[in-house]
Tab-separated table of C-alpha atoms in Angstrom:
chain	number	residue	atom	x	y	z
A	3	MET	CA	-6.703	13.999	-173.441
A	4	THR	CA	-10.117	15.698	-172.888
A	5	HIS	CA	-11.595	12.604	-171.396
A	6	CYS	CA	-8.660	12.467	-168.870
A	7	VAL	CA	-9.472	16.129	-167.836
A	8	THR	CA	-13.066	15.346	-167.464
A	9	ARG	CA	-12.287	12.353	-165.232
A	10	ILE	CA	-9.893	14.377	-163.244
A	11	ILE	CA	-12.528	17.323	-162.877
A	12	ALA	CA	-15.049	14.588	-161.802
A	13	ALA	CA	-12.819	13.040	-159.176
A	14	VAL	CA	-12.011	16.390	-157.702
A	15	ARG	CA	-15.748	17.299	-157.514
A	16	SER	CA	-16.578	13.985	-155.726
A	17	LYS	CA	-13.737	14.596	-153.149
A	18	LEU	CA	-14.983	18.058	-152.483
A	19	HIS	CA	-18.347	16.645	-151.383
A	20	THR	CA	-16.704	14.451	-148.601
A	21	THR	CA	-16.184	15.768	-145.085
A	22	VAL	CA	-12.507	16.294	-145.720
A	23	GLY	CA	-13.216	18.144	-149.035
A	24	LYS	CA	-15.714	20.398	-147.547
A	25	ARG	CA	-13.365	21.263	-144.584
A	26	PHE	CA	-10.349	21.743	-147.220
A	27	SER	CA	-12.827	24.101	-149.227
A	28	ARG	CA	-13.596	26.111	-146.160
A	29	PHE	CA	-10.090	26.194	-144.940
A	30	ALA	CA	-8.953	27.313	-148.437
A	31	VAL	CA	-11.253	30.386	-148.052
A	32	ALA	CA	-9.744	31.080	-144.556
A	33	ALA	CA	-6.179	30.548	-145.927
A	34	ALA	CA	-6.991	32.955	-149.010
A	35	ALA	CA	-8.471	35.646	-146.749
A	36	ALA	CA	-5.403	35.256	-144.341
A	37	MET	CA	-2.932	35.315	-147.231
A	38	ALA	CA	-4.348	38.357	-148.918
A	39	VAL	CA	-4.009	40.274	-145.594
A	40	SER	CA	-0.649	39.050	-144.860
A	41	GLN	CA	0.761	39.615	-148.319
A	42	ALA	CA	-0.737	43.292	-148.265
A	43	THR	CA	0.858	43.804	-144.885
A	44	LEU	CA	4.194	42.306	-145.956
A	45	ALA	CA	4.166	44.695	-149.037
A	46	SER	CA	3.206	47.690	-146.856
A	47	CYS	CA	5.837	47.110	-144.181
A	48	LEU	CA	8.857	46.097	-146.445
A	49	GLY	CA	8.094	48.463	-149.149
A	50	GLY	CA	6.269	51.315	-147.794
A	51	LEU	CA	7.511	51.642	-144.175
A	52	HIS	CA	10.952	50.186	-145.139
A	53	TRP	CA	11.051	47.764	-142.184
A	54	THR	CA	13.449	44.823	-142.145
A	55	ALA	CA	12.349	41.669	-143.758
A	56	GLY	CA	12.020	39.745	-140.464
A	57	ARG	CA	9.969	42.355	-138.886
A	58	SER	CA	7.812	42.899	-141.956
A	59	ALA	CA	7.258	38.974	-142.064
A	60	LEU	CA	6.203	38.873	-138.337
A	61	ALA	CA	3.834	41.651	-138.969
A	62	ALA	CA	2.370	39.994	-141.875
A	63	TRP	CA	2.079	36.749	-140.017
A	64	VAL	CA	0.254	38.532	-137.061
A	65	ALA	CA	-2.251	40.033	-139.505
A	66	GLY	CA	-2.808	36.788	-141.270
A	67	ALA	CA	-2.936	34.612	-138.084
A	68	GLY	CA	-5.693	36.585	-136.582
A	69	THR	CA	-7.803	36.329	-139.726
A	70	SER	CA	-6.878	32.612	-139.936
A	71	TYR	CA	-8.020	31.881	-136.406
A	72	LEU	CA	-11.436	33.490	-136.813
A	73	VAL	CA	-12.071	31.832	-140.367
A	74	SER	CA	-10.670	28.503	-139.366
A	75	ARG	CA	-13.153	28.150	-136.378
A	76	TRP	CA	-15.892	28.798	-139.201
A	77	ALA	CA	-14.090	26.120	-141.332
A	78	TRP	CA	-14.624	23.461	-138.782
A	79	GLU	CA	-18.015	24.798	-137.555
A	80	ARG	CA	-16.784	25.624	-134.125
A	81	ARG	CA	-19.143	27.825	-132.081
A	82	GLY	CA	-19.163	29.355	-128.726
A	83	ILE	CA	-16.112	29.962	-126.634
A	84	PRO	CA	-13.038	28.020	-127.633
A	85	HIS	CA	-11.480	25.506	-124.958
A	86	PRO	CA	-7.983	27.063	-124.208
A	87	LEU	CA	-6.164	23.786	-124.053
A	88	LYS	CA	-7.975	21.712	-126.599
A	89	GLU	CA	-8.259	24.589	-129.297
A	90	THR	CA	-6.973	27.944	-128.644
A	91	ILE	CA	-3.244	27.021	-127.383
A	92	PRO	CA	-2.713	24.382	-129.946
A	93	PHE	CA	-3.993	26.582	-132.626
A	94	TRP	CA	-1.524	29.220	-131.680
A	95	ALA	CA	1.458	26.814	-131.245
A	96	VAL	CA	0.922	25.643	-134.794
A	97	ALA	CA	0.617	29.316	-135.913
A	98	VAL	CA	3.879	30.195	-134.098
A	99	GLY	CA	5.464	27.349	-136.006
A	100	ALA	CA	4.183	28.788	-139.378
A	101	ALA	CA	5.608	32.244	-138.154
A	102	ILE	CA	9.149	30.751	-137.845
A	103	VAL	CA	8.866	29.167	-141.374
A	104	LEU	CA	7.479	32.312	-142.897
A	105	THR	CA	9.934	34.800	-141.224
A	106	SER	CA	13.028	32.448	-141.904
A	107	VAL	CA	12.006	32.131	-145.700
A	108	THR	CA	11.386	35.875	-145.891
A	109	LYS	CA	14.835	36.806	-144.486
A	110	PHE	CA	16.480	34.241	-146.693
A	111	ALA	CA	14.672	35.591	-149.755
A	112	ASN	CA	15.296	39.080	-148.908
A	113	ARG	CA	19.111	38.442	-148.465
A	114	HIS	CA	19.173	36.458	-151.717
A	115	ALA	CA	17.170	39.330	-153.518
A	116	LEU	CA	19.751	41.931	-152.153
A	117	ALA	CA	22.718	39.413	-153.270
A	118	MET	CA	21.246	39.268	-156.685
A	119	GLY	CA	21.094	43.071	-156.913
A	120	LEU	CA	17.340	43.394	-156.770
A	121	SER	CA	15.878	46.482	-155.434
A	122	GLY	CA	12.538	48.325	-155.240
A	123	ALA	CA	9.657	46.527	-156.848
A	124	GLN	CA	11.776	43.534	-158.038
A	125	ARG	CA	12.774	42.742	-154.473
A	126	LEU	CA	9.208	43.078	-153.079
A	127	LEU	CA	7.916	40.696	-155.908
A	128	PHE	CA	10.817	38.146	-155.184
A	129	VAL	CA	10.276	38.358	-151.396
A	130	GLY	CA	6.608	38.367	-151.696
A	131	ALA	CA	6.764	35.393	-154.072
A	132	ALA	CA	8.961	33.429	-151.478
A	133	PHE	CA	6.432	34.379	-148.715
A	134	PHE	CA	3.561	33.182	-150.921
A	135	VAL	CA	5.114	29.819	-151.564
A	136	ALA	CA	6.003	29.288	-147.830
A	137	ASN	CA	2.579	30.198	-146.950
A	138	CYS	CA	1.164	27.682	-149.337
A	139	VAL	CA	3.429	25.096	-147.737
A	140	THR	CA	2.343	26.027	-144.280
A	141	PHE	CA	-1.262	26.022	-145.489
A	142	VAL	CA	-1.367	22.424	-146.360
A	143	THR	CA	0.708	21.381	-143.163
A	144	ARG	CA	-1.735	23.402	-141.003
A	145	PHE	CA	-4.818	21.961	-142.667
A	146	LEU	CA	-3.445	18.342	-141.973
A	147	ILE	CA	-2.685	19.300	-138.426
A	148	PHE	CA	-6.075	21.005	-137.885
A	149	HIS	CA	-8.159	18.389	-139.611
A	150	TYR	CA	-6.507	15.226	-138.272
A	151	VAL	CA	-5.415	16.426	-134.803
A	152	LEU	CA	-6.644	19.756	-133.569
A	153	PHE	CA	-10.343	19.792	-134.866
A	154	ALA	CA	-10.545	15.985	-135.315
A	155	ASP	CA	-13.993	14.526	-134.826
A	156	ARG	CA	-13.522	12.736	-131.560
A	157	ARG	CA	-16.943	10.983	-131.607
A	158	PRO	CA	-17.137	7.268	-131.878
A	159	GLN	CA	-17.189	6.213	-135.485
A	160	SER	CA	-20.900	5.286	-135.628
A	161	ALA	CA	-21.868	8.695	-134.031
A	162	ALA	CA	-19.717	10.441	-136.592
A	163	VAL	CA	-21.425	8.606	-139.580
A	164	ALA	CA	-24.899	9.221	-138.183
A	165	ALA	CA	-24.054	12.822	-137.648
A	166	SER	CA	-22.832	13.108	-141.185
A	167	SER	CA	-25.701	11.295	-142.785
A	168	GLY	CA	-28.310	13.204	-140.635
A	169	LEU	CA	-29.399	10.316	-138.568
A	170	ALA	CA	-28.204	11.811	-135.311
A	171	ASN	CA	-31.643	13.289	-134.682
A	172	SER	CA	-33.639	10.272	-136.082
A	173	SER	CA	-36.081	8.087	-134.000
A	174	PHE	CA	-33.742	5.068	-133.990
A	175	PRO	CA	-32.550	4.149	-130.483
A	176	PRO	CA	-28.980	4.749	-129.797
A	177	ALA	CA	-26.726	1.871	-130.283
A	178	ARG	CA	-25.383	0.046	-127.012
A	179	PRO	CA	-21.719	-0.154	-126.959
A	180	TYR	CA	-21.883	-3.038	-124.478
A	181	PRO	CA	-24.338	-5.725	-123.942
A	182	ASP	CA	-26.656	-5.499	-120.813
A	183	SER	CA	-25.738	-7.607	-117.845
A	184	HIS	CA	-28.364	-10.237	-118.713
A	185	ASP	CA	-27.121	-10.299	-122.377
A	186	SER	CA	-23.555	-11.231	-121.176
A	187	GLN	CA	-25.102	-13.880	-118.876
A	188	ASP	CA	-26.914	-15.438	-121.953
A	189	VAL	CA	-23.790	-15.502	-123.920
A	190	HIS	CA	-21.844	-16.965	-120.993
A	191	ASN	CA	-24.600	-19.727	-120.587
A	192	HIS	CA	-24.569	-20.318	-124.324
A	193	MET	CA	-20.730	-20.970	-124.176
A	194	ARG	CA	-21.128	-23.684	-121.581
């Protein structure tokens, strides 16, 4: 059993050293920060201010989404002014999708907690736990969308490999994607 656990830990460590693993680790930090802010906001609005579950969930989402946006840019090493059509609008579209899920789950959990006769701290814990689970699900979904779609590396594969291996600034000449005109003529003559 110990050998199996050791192998699993080694496999996880090796995955964390890949590009996807590094991004996932950084995004997990972003998600943890956003989740802490949103959970605190949810508890404050639902418990302290006695807002409705839907309104509390939206306030929690706004607090978490702002944090998530700033830290997600850090996770994918984005600098400078973001491109509105390629980054900002798609990010917020995904975030709005997450808001719909979080708000729906929170409302459902609150109704269910009230139907079970939970009140006070018990209701807050029940609704907070449902919000947390929904946040975890949207975390994984958002990571996949951000990594493979929104912040995906659009460089050709050879440039991406060179950049990740540190060869991008080396003294090697750049690869030519297409042969020169005389090279194609040589190939054409050779085929005759």
